[in-house]
PDB file of C-alpha atoms in Angstrom:
ATOM      1  CA  MET A 263       7.727 -52.070  81.465  1.00  0.00           C
ATOM      2  CA  LEU A 264       9.945 -49.515  80.011  1.00  0.00           C
ATOM      3  CA  THR A 265      13.418 -47.933  81.757  1.00  0.00           C
ATOM      4  CA  GLN A 266      15.168 -44.859  80.661  1.00  0.00           C
ATOM      5  CA  LEU A 267      18.314 -45.500  78.902  1.00  0.00           C
ATOM      6  CA  GLU A 268      21.175 -43.563  79.922  1.00  0.00           C
ATOM      7  CA  LEU A 269      23.695 -42.099  76.706  1.00  0.00           C
ATOM      8  CA  LEU A 270      27.386 -41.804  78.350  1.00  0.00           C
ATOM      9  CA  GLU A 271      28.927 -39.668  75.823  1.00  0.00           C
ATOM     10  CA  GLU A 272      32.489 -40.642  76.999  1.00  0.00           C
ATOM     11  CA  TRP A 273      33.981 -43.675  78.148  1.00  0.00           C
ATOM     12  CA  ILE A 274      34.117 -43.374  81.966  1.00  0.00           C
ATOM     13  CA  PRO A 275      33.557 -46.588  83.120  1.00  0.00           C
ATOM     14  CA  GLU A 276      32.832 -45.836  86.736  1.00  0.00           C
ATOM     15  CA  GLN A 277      30.088 -43.648  85.588  1.00  0.00           C
ATOM     16  CA  MET A 278      28.327 -47.156  84.143  1.00  0.00           C
ATOM     17  CA  LYS A 279      25.506 -47.316  86.111  1.00  0.00           C
ATOM     18  CA  PRO A 280      22.172 -49.279  85.453  1.00  0.00           C
ATOM     19  CA  GLY A 281      20.981 -48.793  82.107  1.00  0.00           C
ATOM     20  CA  THR A 282      23.698 -46.947  80.928  1.00  0.00           C
ATOM     21  CA  LEU A 283      24.898 -47.236  77.046  1.00  0.00           C
ATOM     22  CA  PHE A 284      28.130 -46.164  75.843  1.00  0.00           C
ATOM     23  CA  VAL A 285      28.564 -46.854  71.686  1.00  0.00           C
ATOM     24  CA  LEU A 286      31.655 -47.843  70.122  1.00  0.00           C
ATOM     25  CA  GLU A 287      33.691 -45.363  67.990  1.00  0.00           C
ATOM     26  CA  ASN A 288      35.238 -48.041  65.834  1.00  0.00           C
ATOM     27  CA  ALA A 289      33.102 -50.899  66.400  1.00  0.00           C
ATOM     28  CA  GLN A 290      33.893 -52.370  62.708  1.00  0.00           C
ATOM     29  CA  THR A 291      36.223 -55.063  63.687  1.00  0.00           C
ATOM     30  CA  LEU A 292      34.664 -56.076  67.268  1.00  0.00           C
ATOM     31  CA  GLY A 293      32.527 -59.403  66.469  1.00  0.00           C
ATOM     32  CA  GLU A 294      30.956 -61.778  64.178  1.00  0.00           C
ATOM     33  CA  ALA A 295      31.336 -59.725  60.501  1.00  0.00           C
ATOM     34  CA  ASN A 296      27.489 -59.974  60.161  1.00  0.00           C
ATOM     35  CA  ASN A 297      26.842 -58.482  63.857  1.00  0.00           C
ATOM     36  CA  LEU A 298      29.070 -56.275  65.212  1.00  0.00           C
ATOM     37  CA  TYR A 299      29.602 -55.268  68.662  1.00  0.00           C
ATOM     38  CA  VAL A 300      28.997 -51.414  68.185  1.00  0.00           C
ATOM     39  CA  ALA A 301      27.870 -50.360  72.621  1.00  0.00           C
ATOM     40  CA  VAL A 302      28.887 -51.361  75.733  1.00  0.00           C
ATOM     41  CA  LEU A 303      25.481 -51.170  77.629  1.00  0.00           C
ATOM     42  CA  ALA A 304      24.954 -52.034  81.777  1.00  0.00           C
ATOM     43  CA  CYS A 305      22.664 -54.142  82.976  1.00  0.00           C
ATOM     44  CA  PRO A 306      19.318 -52.038  83.985  1.00  0.00           C
ATOM     45  CA  ASN A 307      18.622 -54.797  86.794  1.00  0.00           C
ATOM     46  CA  CYS A 308      22.222 -55.321  88.271  1.00  0.00           C
ATOM     47  CA  GLY A 309      24.702 -52.866  86.361  1.00  0.00           C
ATOM     48  CA  ALA A 310      27.380 -55.370  84.858  1.00  0.00           C
ATOM     49  CA  LEU A 311      28.770 -54.542  81.800  1.00  0.00           C
ATOM     50  CA  GLY A 312      28.435 -56.296  78.716  1.00  0.00           C
ATOM     51  CA  LEU A 313      29.115 -55.648  74.792  1.00  0.00           C
ATOM     52  CA  ILE A 314      25.745 -55.476  72.564  1.00  0.00           C
ATOM     53  CA  THR A 315      25.441 -56.202  68.476  1.00  0.00           C
ATOM     54  CA  LYS A 316      24.045 -54.012  66.650  1.00  0.00           C
ATOM     55  CA  ALA A 317      20.802 -56.701  66.292  1.00  0.00           C
ATOM     56  CA  GLN A 318      20.501 -55.825  69.777  1.00  0.00           C
ATOM     57  CA  PHE A 319      21.727 -51.834  69.479  1.00  0.00           C
ATOM     58  CA  VAL A 320      18.295 -51.513  66.954  1.00  0.00           C
ATOM     59  CA  GLY A 321      16.118 -53.824  69.285  1.00  0.00           C
ATOM     60  CA  LEU A 322      15.867 -57.001  67.036  1.00  0.00           C
ATOM     61  CA  ASP A 323      17.377 -59.254  69.772  1.00  0.00           C
ATOM     62  CA  SER A 324      17.249 -59.562  73.594  1.00  0.00           C
ATOM     63  CA  MET A 325      19.982 -59.785  76.118  1.00  0.00           C
ATOM     64  CA  ILE A 326      20.447 -61.384  79.078  1.00  0.00           C
ATOM     65  CA  CYS A 327      22.837 -60.357  81.497  1.00  0.00           C
ATOM     66  CA  GLY A 328      25.926 -62.437  82.060  1.00  0.00           C
ATOM     67  CA  ALA A 329      26.132 -61.517  85.280  1.00  0.00           C
ATOM     68  CA  ASP A 330      26.676 -64.701  87.869  1.00  0.00           C
ATOM     69  CA  ASP A 331      23.575 -63.212  90.016  1.00  0.00           C
ATOM     70  CA  CYS A 332      21.340 -62.066  87.870  1.00  0.00           C
ATOM     71  CA  SER A 333      19.577 -63.585  84.738  1.00  0.00           C
ATOM     72  CA  ALA A 334      17.643 -60.092  84.098  1.00  0.00           C
ATOM     73  CA  GLU A 335      16.316 -60.254  80.329  1.00  0.00           C
ATOM     74  CA  TYR A 336      15.489 -56.919  77.879  1.00  0.00           C
ATOM     75  CA  PHE A 337      16.055 -55.247  75.040  1.00  0.00           C
ATOM     76  CA  LEU A 338      16.037 -52.155  73.413  1.00  0.00           C
ATOM     77  CA  ASN A 339      12.893 -50.268  72.511  1.00  0.00           C
ATOM     78  CA  ASP A 340      11.755 -46.973  71.491  1.00  0.00           C
ATOM     79  CA  GLY A 341      15.316 -45.497  73.501  1.00  0.00           C
ATOM     80  CA  GLY A 342      14.522 -47.066  76.472  1.00  0.00           C
ATOM     81  CA  ILE A 343      15.113 -50.712  77.933  1.00  0.00           C
ATOM     82  CA  GLU A 344      12.366 -52.909  77.912  1.00  0.00           C
ATOM     83  CA  TYR A 345      11.622 -56.036  79.847  1.00  0.00           C
ATOM     84  CA  ARG A 346      10.979 -59.285  78.341  1.00  0.00           C
ATOM     85  CA  LYS A 347       7.292 -60.264  79.131  1.00  0.00           C
ATOM     86  CA  PRO A 348       7.388 -63.761  80.581  1.00  0.00           C
ATOM     87  CA  HIS A 349       5.441 -66.337  78.218  1.00  0.00           C
TER      88      HIS A 349
END
């Protein structure tokens, strides 16, 4: 299942709803040197905000929601959000 990804052009946390992405402007110093944080993504399931790395942003690594009551696992794919298929 592919969910639409919505891009937020200005950092307004109140406008971050499930599936909203905000790309960080000065991401050169956040995270590990070989895999910096480049964006904030609201979980497409519950809306919890989380930083995502460059590898996650380009779809190489999946993401797991960090909220206490949500365990959605997903990754970015072709401009959308795709949920990880169960094995």
